[in-house]
Short mmCIF file of C-alpha atoms and ligand atoms in Angstrom, two decimals:
data_model
loop_
_atom_site.label_atom_id
_atom_site.label_comp_id
_atom_site.label_asym_id
_atom_site.label_seq_id
_atom_site.Cartn_x
_atom_site.Cartn_y
_atom_site.Cartn_z
CA UNK A 1 227.11 145.60 92.77
CA UNK A 2 228.34 146.72 89.91
CA UNK A 3 227.55 150.14 88.55
CA UNK A 4 226.27 148.31 85.32
CA UNK A 5 223.41 146.57 87.61
CA UNK A 6 220.36 147.55 86.70
CA UNK A 7 218.19 150.05 89.06
CA UNK A 8 214.75 149.08 90.36
CA UNK A 9 212.47 150.59 92.52
CA UNK A 10 210.50 148.60 95.02
CA UNK A 11 207.48 149.38 95.66
CA UNK A 12 205.12 148.22 98.75
CA UNK A 13 201.45 148.69 99.48
CA UNK A 14 199.31 147.67 102.61
CA UNK A 15 195.04 148.03 101.61
CA UNK A 16 193.44 147.30 104.98
CA UNK A 17 190.38 146.62 102.80
CA UNK A 18 191.08 143.83 101.64
CA UNK A 19 191.35 140.90 104.81
CA UNK A 20 191.74 137.62 102.95
CA UNK A 21 195.74 138.69 102.49
CA UNK A 22 196.40 141.61 104.09
CA UNK A 23 200.17 141.27 104.05
CA UNK A 24 202.66 142.71 106.95
CA UNK A 25 204.82 145.20 104.80
CA UNK A 26 207.78 143.40 105.69
CA UNK A 27 207.28 140.59 104.29
CA UNK A 28 206.69 142.42 101.12
CA UNK A 29 209.52 144.13 101.38
CA UNK A 30 211.56 141.06 102.33
CA UNK A 31 210.14 138.95 99.05
CA UNK A 32 211.23 142.11 96.81
CA UNK A 33 215.19 142.69 98.21
CA UNK A 34 215.17 139.39 97.47
CA UNK A 35 213.86 139.38 93.94
CA UNK A 36 216.47 142.17 93.61
CA UNK A 37 219.33 139.93 95.67
CA UNK A 38 218.39 136.83 93.61
CA UNK A 39 218.76 139.07 90.38
CA UNK A 40 221.32 141.35 91.04
CA UNK A 41 219.95 144.22 90.17
CA UNK A 42 220.69 147.93 92.58
CA UNK A 43 217.80 149.01 95.00
CA UNK A 44 218.01 152.75 94.45
CA UNK A 45 214.12 154.15 96.24
CA UNK A 46 211.73 152.26 97.90
CA UNK A 47 207.81 153.39 97.37
CA UNK A 48 205.32 152.16 100.29
CA UNK A 49 201.87 153.55 100.79
CA UNK A 50 198.92 152.42 103.51
CA UNK A 51 196.00 151.86 103.56
CA UNK A 52 194.98 153.24 100.15
CA UNK A 53 193.32 151.44 97.92
CA UNK A 54 194.39 150.78 94.20
CA UNK A 55 191.11 151.01 93.22
CA UNK A 56 190.13 154.66 93.67
CA UNK A 57 192.25 157.09 91.60
CA UNK A 58 190.94 159.52 93.70
CA UNK A 59 192.31 158.68 96.07
CA UNK A 60 195.83 160.15 97.09
CA UNK A 61 198.78 157.43 96.39
CA UNK A 62 201.99 159.92 97.49
CA UNK A 63 204.31 157.62 97.06
CA UNK A 64 203.22 155.84 94.30
CA UNK A 65 202.67 159.55 91.98
CA UNK A 66 206.72 160.04 93.46
CA UNK A 67 207.48 156.86 91.37
CA UNK A 68 205.71 157.20 88.47
CA UNK A 69 207.51 161.32 88.94
CA UNK A 70 210.52 159.60 89.61
CA UNK A 71 210.70 156.71 86.60
CA UNK A 72 209.50 159.54 84.13
CA UNK A 73 213.31 161.10 85.28
CA UNK A 74 215.15 158.27 84.65
CA UNK A 75 215.39 156.80 88.38
CA UNK A 76 215.16 153.71 87.58
CA UNK A 77 214.35 151.10 84.92
CA UNK A 78 212.72 148.32 87.18
CA UNK A 79 210.05 148.34 89.32
CA UNK A 80 209.72 144.88 91.98
CA UNK A 81 206.50 145.11 93.47
CA UNK A 82 204.68 141.91 95.76
CA UNK A 83 201.81 141.28 93.59
CA UNK A 84 200.07 143.39 90.20
CA UNK A 85 197.78 144.07 92.77
CA UNK A 86 200.03 146.13 94.78
CA UNK A 87 200.66 148.34 91.75
CA UNK A 88 197.30 148.88 90.70
CA UNK A 89 193.83 148.04 89.70
CA UNK A 90 192.87 150.12 87.48
CA UNK A 91 192.94 148.94 83.91
CA UNK A 92 193.72 152.88 82.85
CA UNK A 93 197.30 153.09 84.86
CA UNK A 94 197.91 149.68 83.95
CA UNK A 95 197.68 150.57 80.20
CA UNK A 96 200.17 153.12 80.78
CA UNK A 97 202.68 150.90 82.14
CA UNK A 98 202.79 149.31 79.36
CA UNK A 99 202.74 151.82 77.05
CA UNK A 100 205.86 153.12 78.73
CA UNK A 101 207.45 149.37 78.90
CA UNK A 102 207.19 148.98 75.56
CA UNK A 103 208.65 152.79 74.56
CA UNK A 104 211.56 152.51 77.19
CA UNK A 105 211.80 148.72 78.24
CA UNK A 106 210.23 149.20 81.54
CA UNK A 107 211.11 145.63 83.47
CA UNK A 108 208.01 144.92 86.06
CA UNK A 109 209.02 141.97 88.97
CA UNK A 110 206.36 140.13 90.96
CA UNK A 111 207.38 137.98 94.11
CA UNK A 112 204.23 135.81 92.06
CA UNK A 113 206.00 136.09 88.56
CA UNK A 114 207.37 138.08 85.46
CA UNK A 115 204.99 140.84 84.49
CA UNK A 116 207.64 141.85 81.27
CA UNK A 117 205.44 144.59 79.73
CA UNK A 118 207.67 144.76 76.62
CA UNK A 119 206.44 141.01 75.42
CA UNK A 120 202.88 139.98 73.71
CA UNK A 121 202.88 137.41 76.93
CA UNK A 122 203.97 139.15 79.56
CA UNK A 123 200.94 142.21 78.83
CA UNK A 124 198.29 139.52 78.17
CA UNK A 125 198.97 138.13 81.86
CA UNK A 126 198.82 141.39 83.02
CA UNK A 127 195.89 142.30 81.14
CA UNK A 128 194.20 139.23 82.92
CA UNK A 129 195.84 140.02 86.40
CA UNK A 130 193.66 143.66 86.04
CA UNK A 131 190.61 141.78 85.28
CA UNK A 132 190.21 139.10 87.91
CA UNK A 133 191.65 142.25 90.37
CA UNK A 134 188.64 144.22 88.87
CA UNK A 135 185.97 141.58 89.67
CA UNK A 136 187.73 141.27 93.17
CA UNK A 137 186.63 144.37 93.25
CA UNK A 138 183.32 144.24 92.28
CA UNK A 139 182.59 141.52 94.95
CA UNK A 140 184.37 143.72 97.90
CA UNK A 141 181.52 146.40 96.86
CA UNK A 142 179.16 144.23 97.59
CA UNK A 143 179.84 143.65 100.95
CA UNK A 144 180.16 146.77 102.30
CA UNK A 145 176.35 147.26 100.91
CA UNK A 146 175.99 143.48 102.95
CA UNK A 147 174.48 145.08 105.66
CA UNK A 148 171.64 146.70 104.40
CA UNK A 149 171.18 143.75 102.19
CA UNK A 150 171.44 142.11 105.58
CA UNK A 151 168.55 144.31 107.43
CA UNK A 152 166.73 143.68 104.57
CA UNK A 153 166.62 139.20 104.56
CA UNK A 154 165.79 139.69 107.49
CA UNK A 155 162.49 141.65 106.41
CA UNK A 156 163.87 144.75 108.35
CA UNK A 157 162.44 148.08 107.20
CA UNK A 158 164.82 150.22 105.58
CA UNK A 159 166.65 152.39 107.05
CA UNK A 160 166.14 156.53 106.36
CA UNK A 161 163.82 159.07 104.59
CA UNK A 162 160.63 157.20 105.91
CA UNK A 163 157.85 156.80 103.02
CA UNK A 164 154.16 158.12 103.03
CA UNK A 165 152.46 155.73 104.70
CA UNK A 166 154.97 154.25 106.59
CA UNK A 167 156.55 156.19 109.89
CA UNK A 168 160.53 155.32 110.25
CA UNK A 169 159.83 152.91 112.56
CA UNK A 170 157.76 150.91 110.02
CA UNK A 171 154.40 151.24 111.62
CA UNK A 172 151.22 152.27 109.66
CA UNK A 173 150.27 155.98 109.63
CA UNK A 174 146.67 155.44 108.58
CA UNK A 175 145.37 158.45 106.84
CA UNK A 176 148.49 158.12 104.25
CA UNK A 177 148.32 154.56 103.88
CA UNK A 178 144.44 155.32 102.81
CA UNK A 179 145.86 157.65 100.26
CA UNK A 180 148.66 155.65 99.16
CA UNK A 181 145.85 152.76 98.94
CA UNK A 182 143.90 155.16 96.85
CA UNK A 183 147.04 155.74 94.16
CA UNK A 184 146.96 152.39 93.74
CA UNK A 185 143.39 151.35 93.04
CA UNK A 186 142.86 154.09 90.46
CA UNK A 187 146.20 152.90 88.75
CA UNK A 188 145.71 149.49 88.40
CA UNK A 189 142.13 150.19 86.54
CA UNK A 190 143.88 149.43 83.22
CA UNK A 191 142.14 152.71 81.66
CA UNK A 192 142.22 154.62 84.38
CA UNK A 193 143.16 158.44 85.57
CA UNK A 194 146.73 159.35 84.59
CA UNK A 195 150.06 159.76 87.55
CA UNK A 196 148.82 163.56 87.10
CA UNK A 197 145.21 163.63 87.16
CA UNK A 198 146.04 161.73 90.48
CA UNK A 199 148.65 164.41 91.06
CA UNK A 200 145.80 166.75 90.84
CA UNK A 201 143.37 165.20 93.14
CA UNK A 202 145.97 164.48 96.10
CA UNK A 203 146.47 167.94 95.62
CA UNK A 204 143.12 168.87 96.21
CA UNK A 205 142.29 170.12 92.48
CA UNK A 206 139.30 169.68 91.02
CA UNK A 207 138.23 169.25 87.29
CA UNK A 208 137.04 167.00 84.99
CA UNK A 209 139.75 164.27 85.08
CA UNK A 210 140.56 164.48 88.11
CA UNK A 211 140.05 161.60 91.18
CA UNK A 212 137.68 162.94 94.07
CA UNK A 213 137.96 159.75 95.79
CA UNK A 214 141.69 161.51 97.49
CA UNK A 215 142.53 162.87 100.39
CA UNK A 216 143.98 165.96 100.32
CA UNK A 217 147.31 165.52 101.58
CA UNK A 218 150.02 168.35 102.06
CA UNK A 219 153.19 167.13 100.15
CA UNK A 220 155.80 164.33 101.44
CA UNK A 221 158.87 166.08 101.44
CA UNK A 222 156.88 168.99 103.19
CA UNK A 223 155.71 166.69 106.13
CA UNK A 224 158.76 165.20 106.36
CA UNK A 225 160.62 168.90 107.45
CA UNK A 226 157.50 169.33 109.95
CA UNK A 227 158.33 166.08 111.51
CA UNK A 228 162.47 166.84 111.86
CA UNK A 229 161.80 170.31 112.95
CA UNK A 230 159.67 168.70 115.97
CA UNK A 231 162.71 166.35 116.62
CA UNK A 232 165.13 168.96 116.51
CA UNK A 233 162.92 171.13 118.65
CA UNK A 234 162.86 168.33 121.29
CA UNK A 235 166.89 168.47 120.96
CA UNK A 236 166.94 171.61 121.97
CA UNK A 237 167.49 172.64 118.23
CA UNK A 238 166.98 175.89 115.81
CA UNK A 239 163.96 174.63 113.04
CA UNK A 240 164.23 174.41 109.83
CA UNK A 241 162.15 176.63 107.77
CA UNK A 242 159.70 174.98 106.33
CA UNK A 243 158.87 174.22 102.49
CA UNK A 244 155.15 175.86 100.85
CA UNK A 245 152.67 173.63 100.58
CA UNK A 246 152.35 172.92 96.60
CA UNK A 247 151.14 170.04 94.56
CA UNK A 248 152.23 166.58 94.46
CA UNK A 249 154.07 166.33 91.23
CA UNK A 250 153.70 163.17 88.79
CA UNK A 251 158.03 162.20 89.96
CA UNK A 252 156.89 161.65 93.34
CA UNK A 253 153.89 159.36 92.67
CA UNK A 254 155.72 157.56 90.29
CA UNK A 255 158.33 157.01 92.99
CA UNK A 256 154.89 154.81 95.09
CA UNK A 257 153.63 153.34 92.62
CA UNK A 258 157.01 151.71 91.92
CA UNK A 259 157.80 151.15 95.54
CA UNK A 260 157.56 147.57 96.65
CA UNK A 261 157.65 148.24 100.15
CA UNK A 262 154.25 148.65 99.85
CA UNK A 263 153.49 145.60 98.27
CA UNK A 264 155.44 144.03 101.67
CA UNK A 265 157.99 143.32 99.91
CA UNK A 266 161.47 143.01 101.60
CA UNK A 267 163.31 145.40 99.19
CA UNK A 268 167.02 146.85 99.07
CA UNK A 269 168.64 149.30 97.05
CA UNK A 270 172.32 148.74 95.64
CA UNK A 271 175.06 151.37 96.19
CA UNK A 272 175.36 152.29 92.68
CA UNK A 273 172.38 153.89 93.25
CA UNK A 274 172.40 155.29 95.84
CA UNK A 275 176.00 156.88 94.17
CA UNK A 276 174.65 158.29 91.25
CA UNK A 277 171.25 159.93 92.90
CA UNK A 278 172.18 161.29 96.38
CA UNK A 279 169.65 163.09 96.70
CA UNK A 280 167.05 160.44 97.60
CA UNK A 281 166.97 156.33 96.91
CA UNK A 282 164.47 156.04 94.76
CA UNK A 283 164.95 152.63 92.87
CA UNK A 284 164.18 150.02 94.96
CA UNK A 285 164.48 146.54 93.82
CA UNK A 286 162.33 143.20 95.88
CA UNK A 287 165.04 141.43 97.57
CA UNK A 288 165.17 137.82 96.34
CA UNK A 289 166.25 134.65 98.33
CA UNK A 290 167.92 132.05 96.28
CA UNK A 291 164.80 129.54 94.56
CA UNK A 292 164.53 133.86 93.23
CA UNK A 293 161.14 134.20 95.56
CA UNK A 294 160.71 137.78 97.17
CA UNK A 295 161.73 138.26 100.84
CA UNK A 296 158.86 138.97 103.12
CA UNK A 297 158.95 142.35 105.26
CA UNK A 298 157.75 142.66 108.90
CA UNK A 299 155.52 145.35 108.26
CA UNK A 300 151.68 145.89 107.55
CA UNK A 301 151.39 146.05 103.15
CA UNK A 302 149.17 148.51 102.05
CA UNK A 303 148.61 147.22 99.12
CA UNK A 304 147.63 143.07 97.42
CA UNK A 305 150.77 142.07 95.80
CA UNK A 306 147.90 141.74 92.61
CA UNK A 307 147.37 145.23 92.51
CA UNK A 308 151.55 146.28 92.86
CA UNK A 309 152.24 143.79 90.12
CA UNK A 310 149.40 145.25 88.03
CA UNK A 311 150.58 148.92 88.54
CA UNK A 312 153.97 148.00 87.44
CA UNK A 313 152.57 146.49 84.58
CA UNK A 314 150.23 149.66 83.31
CA UNK A 315 153.88 151.92 84.39
CA UNK A 316 155.83 149.29 82.67
CA UNK A 317 153.44 149.25 78.70
CA UNK A 318 155.30 150.75 76.48
CA UNK A 319 152.00 153.10 74.73
CA UNK A 320 151.69 154.30 78.08
CA UNK A 321 150.28 157.79 78.06
CA UNK A 322 150.15 160.09 80.94
CA UNK A 323 149.22 162.88 79.68
CA UNK A 324 145.20 164.25 79.38
CA UNK A 325 146.20 164.22 75.43
CA UNK A 326 145.97 160.75 74.96
CA UNK A 327 143.94 159.31 77.21
CA UNK A 328 140.79 158.60 74.74
CA UNK A 329 141.11 158.69 71.50
CA UNK A 330 140.75 162.06 70.63
CA UNK A 331 138.60 163.29 67.00
CA UNK A 332 139.20 166.73 67.38
CA UNK A 333 142.79 169.25 67.91
CA UNK A 334 141.38 171.11 71.40
CA UNK A 335 138.92 168.88 72.77
CA UNK A 336 139.96 167.84 76.55
CA UNK A 337 142.67 169.92 75.68
CA UNK A 338 142.13 173.72 75.42
CA UNK A 339 140.12 175.47 78.52
CA UNK A 340 138.20 177.78 79.28
CA UNK A 341 138.47 180.53 79.91
CA UNK A 342 135.52 180.86 82.55
CA UNK A 343 136.17 177.76 84.33
CA UNK A 344 139.60 176.58 83.69
CA UNK A 345 137.78 173.12 82.99
CA UNK A 346 138.52 171.18 79.09
CA UNK A 347 136.08 172.08 76.41
CA UNK A 348 135.02 169.58 74.37
CA UNK A 349 133.90 169.46 70.82
CA UNK A 350 129.82 170.10 69.86
CA UNK A 351 128.63 169.72 66.80
CA UNK A 352 131.41 172.22 64.49
CA UNK A 353 132.31 174.53 67.61
CA UNK A 354 134.39 173.79 71.09
CA UNK A 355 131.81 174.87 73.85
CA UNK A 356 131.67 174.29 77.89
CA UNK A 357 128.66 174.71 78.44
CA UNK A 358 127.00 178.25 79.85
CA UNK A 359 130.56 179.86 79.52
CA UNK A 360 132.53 179.55 75.96
CA UNK A 361 131.26 178.64 72.22
CA UNK A 362 133.16 178.63 69.86
CA UNK A 363 134.59 177.72 65.90
CA UNK A 364 136.62 174.84 65.82
CA UNK A 365 137.44 176.54 62.98
CA UNK A 366 139.10 179.39 63.88
CA UNK A 367 140.56 178.66 66.83
CA UNK A 368 142.64 175.88 66.00
CA UNK A 369 143.79 177.49 62.41
CA UNK A 370 144.83 180.34 65.28
CA UNK A 371 146.77 178.03 67.16
CA UNK A 372 148.38 175.85 65.10
CA UNK A 373 149.87 179.54 63.13
CA UNK A 374 151.55 179.86 66.94
CA UNK A 375 152.72 176.32 67.95
CA UNK A 376 154.11 176.48 64.05
CA UNK A 377 155.80 179.71 65.11
CA UNK A 378 157.26 177.88 67.80
CA UNK A 379 158.35 174.62 66.13
CA UNK A 380 160.03 177.52 63.06
CA UNK A 381 161.74 179.16 66.49
CA UNK A 382 165.68 178.81 66.57
CA UNK A 383 165.40 177.99 70.35
CA UNK A 384 163.28 174.71 70.08
CA UNK A 385 166.38 173.19 71.51
CA UNK A 386 166.34 175.38 75.08
CA UNK A 387 163.08 173.77 75.76
CA UNK A 388 163.62 170.34 75.64
CA UNK A 389 166.64 171.03 77.88
CA UNK A 390 164.55 173.34 79.77
CA UNK A 391 162.33 169.29 81.02
CA UNK A 392 165.84 168.08 81.97
CA UNK A 393 165.78 167.55 85.69
CA UNK A 394 167.54 166.17 87.66
CA UNK A 395 165.58 162.79 88.03
CA UNK A 396 165.77 161.66 84.26
CA UNK A 397 170.11 162.46 84.36
CA UNK A 398 169.58 160.44 87.52
CA UNK A 399 167.93 157.56 85.21
CA UNK A 400 170.47 157.66 82.21
CA UNK A 401 173.02 157.51 84.17
CA UNK A 402 171.76 154.01 85.70
CA UNK A 403 171.16 152.78 82.17
CA UNK A 404 174.40 153.33 81.58
CA UNK A 405 176.13 151.83 84.37
CA UNK A 406 173.88 148.48 83.52
CA UNK A 407 175.04 148.88 79.65
CA UNK A 408 178.60 150.11 80.81
CA UNK A 409 178.48 146.15 82.81
CA UNK A 410 177.28 143.81 79.82
CA UNK A 411 179.97 145.91 78.24
CA UNK A 412 182.11 144.77 80.48
CA UNK A 413 180.95 141.30 80.55
CA UNK A 414 181.41 141.26 76.62
CA UNK A 415 184.55 142.52 76.69
CA UNK A 416 185.59 139.77 79.50
CA UNK A 417 184.08 137.64 77.39
CA UNK A 418 186.10 137.69 74.70
CA UNK A 419 189.43 137.84 76.08
CA UNK A 420 188.09 134.14 77.61
CA UNK A 421 188.16 135.79 81.85
CA UNK A 422 184.59 134.91 81.62
CA UNK A 423 182.49 132.07 80.50
CA UNK A 424 179.50 131.98 78.81
CA UNK A 425 176.79 131.85 81.33
CA UNK A 426 178.32 134.24 83.03
CA UNK A 427 177.79 136.50 80.22
CA UNK A 428 173.88 135.54 79.80
CA UNK A 429 173.76 135.33 83.36
CA UNK A 430 174.90 139.65 83.27
CA UNK A 431 172.66 140.26 80.10
CA UNK A 432 169.60 138.68 82.01
CA UNK A 433 170.22 140.72 84.84
CA UNK A 434 171.16 144.23 83.13
CA UNK A 435 168.66 144.21 80.45
CA UNK A 436 165.09 144.20 82.47
CA UNK A 437 166.31 146.75 84.29
CA UNK A 438 167.21 148.16 81.43
CA UNK A 439 163.92 147.70 79.99
CA UNK A 440 162.09 149.20 83.20
CA UNK A 441 164.09 152.51 83.62
CA UNK A 442 163.87 153.50 80.06
CA UNK A 443 159.40 153.58 80.39
CA UNK A 444 160.68 155.69 83.33
CA UNK A 445 161.92 157.88 81.24
CA UNK A 446 159.45 157.68 78.86
CA UNK A 447 157.33 158.66 81.27
CA UNK A 448 158.90 161.41 82.68
CA UNK A 449 160.68 163.25 79.13
CA UNK A 450 157.36 164.72 77.09
CA UNK A 451 159.80 165.44 74.21
CA UNK A 452 159.87 161.43 73.70
CA UNK A 453 156.24 160.99 73.96
CA UNK A 454 156.06 164.01 70.70
CA UNK A 455 156.74 161.24 68.29
CA UNK A 456 160.27 162.91 67.47
CA UNK A 457 158.59 166.10 66.36
CA UNK A 458 160.65 168.16 68.21
CA UNK A 459 164.38 166.63 67.55
CA UNK A 460 163.73 166.90 63.76
CA UNK A 461 165.42 168.72 61.17
CA UNK A 462 162.34 170.94 60.76
CA UNK A 463 160.11 170.47 63.30
CA UNK A 464 157.28 172.13 61.11
CA UNK A 465 156.56 169.77 58.74
CA UNK A 466 157.18 167.31 61.33
CA UNK A 467 154.52 168.05 63.12
CA UNK A 468 151.75 169.23 59.97
CA UNK A 469 152.92 165.45 59.22
CA UNK A 470 152.20 164.00 62.77
CA UNK A 471 148.55 162.30 63.49
CA UNK A 472 146.13 164.01 65.49
CA UNK A 473 147.36 162.13 68.74
CA UNK A 474 151.27 163.62 68.45
CA UNK A 475 150.38 166.96 67.32
CA UNK A 476 147.39 167.10 70.90
CA UNK A 477 150.42 166.06 72.48
CA UNK A 478 153.07 169.26 70.79
CA UNK A 479 150.60 171.36 71.32
CA UNK A 480 150.12 170.57 75.47
CA UNK A 481 153.82 170.34 76.01
CA UNK A 482 154.14 173.85 74.43
CA UNK A 483 151.29 175.93 75.48
CA UNK A 484 148.05 176.13 77.01
CA UNK A 485 145.17 177.20 75.37
CA UNK A 486 142.54 178.92 76.86
CA UNK A 487 138.88 180.29 74.83
CA UNK A 488 137.06 183.00 75.95
CA UNK A 489 133.95 184.31 74.56
CA UNK A 490 133.50 186.51 70.81
CA UNK A 491 131.79 189.23 71.05
CA UNK A 492 128.51 189.13 69.12
CA UNK A 493 127.47 190.34 65.88
CA UNK A 494 131.62 190.63 65.55
CA UNK A 495 132.53 189.08 61.97
CA UNK A 496 136.03 188.78 62.09
CA UNK A 497 138.29 185.97 64.41
CA UNK A 498 139.71 188.48 67.35
CA UNK A 499 142.85 186.63 68.45
CA UNK A 500 142.83 187.49 71.96
CA UNK A 501 139.45 185.53 72.37
CA UNK A 502 141.73 182.53 72.27
CA UNK A 503 144.93 183.06 75.06
CA UNK A 504 147.69 180.38 73.62
CA UNK A 505 150.48 181.09 76.70
CA UNK A 506 153.88 179.46 75.86
CA UNK A 507 154.81 176.80 79.08
CA UNK A 508 158.40 177.46 77.93
CA UNK A 509 159.38 180.59 77.58
ZN1 ZN B 601 133.56 176.92 81.20
#
């Protein structure tokens, strides 16, 4: 072999995750060396990685990395690999190779065709190959959640943490099921109590808007730890600390109301969902058969399908209002919003006054002026943005991540359609799947982020002016979001307003 012959590297990779063409490494090597021989190239180095996926850049491919370094050092000018798939399935890495090929003239040859990255057609070929490989990767990840889906197809109870109302076996836990049914029944009423009110009822609280028909239950997370401890004890293990009981929160109830299992639908949670929200699988989806019909689970439903769907409708309604500030059309700023300083019940309007019978009777105008002055001062503070980010709970972030995933899927499909990799009907199918999911997720996010319910007041350049110009309903929500207002009785005979008799405590300091 002459000194002037092109120096080439051979890259071999066996990936055990591909059983369809798990080609022996010897066969790859044989093919690659034959290519070198045919072209009169001099193979200066051989790189081989085993059992490493080309798709996951977090997985280490030591030989691949060494090859990149050696190429940068000018040790060879050509790479021979059995298939482009063997080199990389990451579009980003491929673009890197294309860049260096254009700069330095890298020759890249594969056993099933030449991918000359220095020419337009070669680059197009490489990109199409990479796109095809990527869709294959997506099919593979679908295969991996196959066993989970198989379980669901057989209508068996999903593995994992038991939901309120069902034992791990799928059997009904009677006293919890009673609560679940009541939660659904109350929320299915079109003009019924809000999720927050139902949460208060479940926590054993009382109040004007709080339904009294709910049993008082300890928080489910606490029950689960106690049960787990019983199992640990049976195994001779130390018990884990049991969290204190506390009030139920709206997000837990939302998870219950969204769970199709209660209507007897078999469910699955896809892999992406689990990855993005490691703490819990909350977004279970109804499993459907080939005709699009829901697959039934083998467990006893706690609510009827009709009730479950009525609840979803109310949850999805864009005008859904979860807090007390909008539950009925109020005419006055503080009615049902300000609380009586004696009994904690919301005050009602009584003529020109706010009243809690037998406890408090206050001039509406005096109280409202004072409350508004404090709210305006709060809205004018430069740290208002901190208040908004303070409500960004991890759950909201998880929802946002899911929305991003769906959007990225659509974008990718559009890109693949433009590149003529997929057909119009494929693009439509992707859109038809993703868009309703995005709508539902956005509705959930709206319900969780108060600031979105505040008519954008907090996001305006001048929040004070935006607040002053906002309709009464929005003003009430802003007040409710920022502060708790208590009214105390005014000392008799005192003419001037005493600010100490109206307490405005910020909810976020
Ligand atoms: Zn009272």
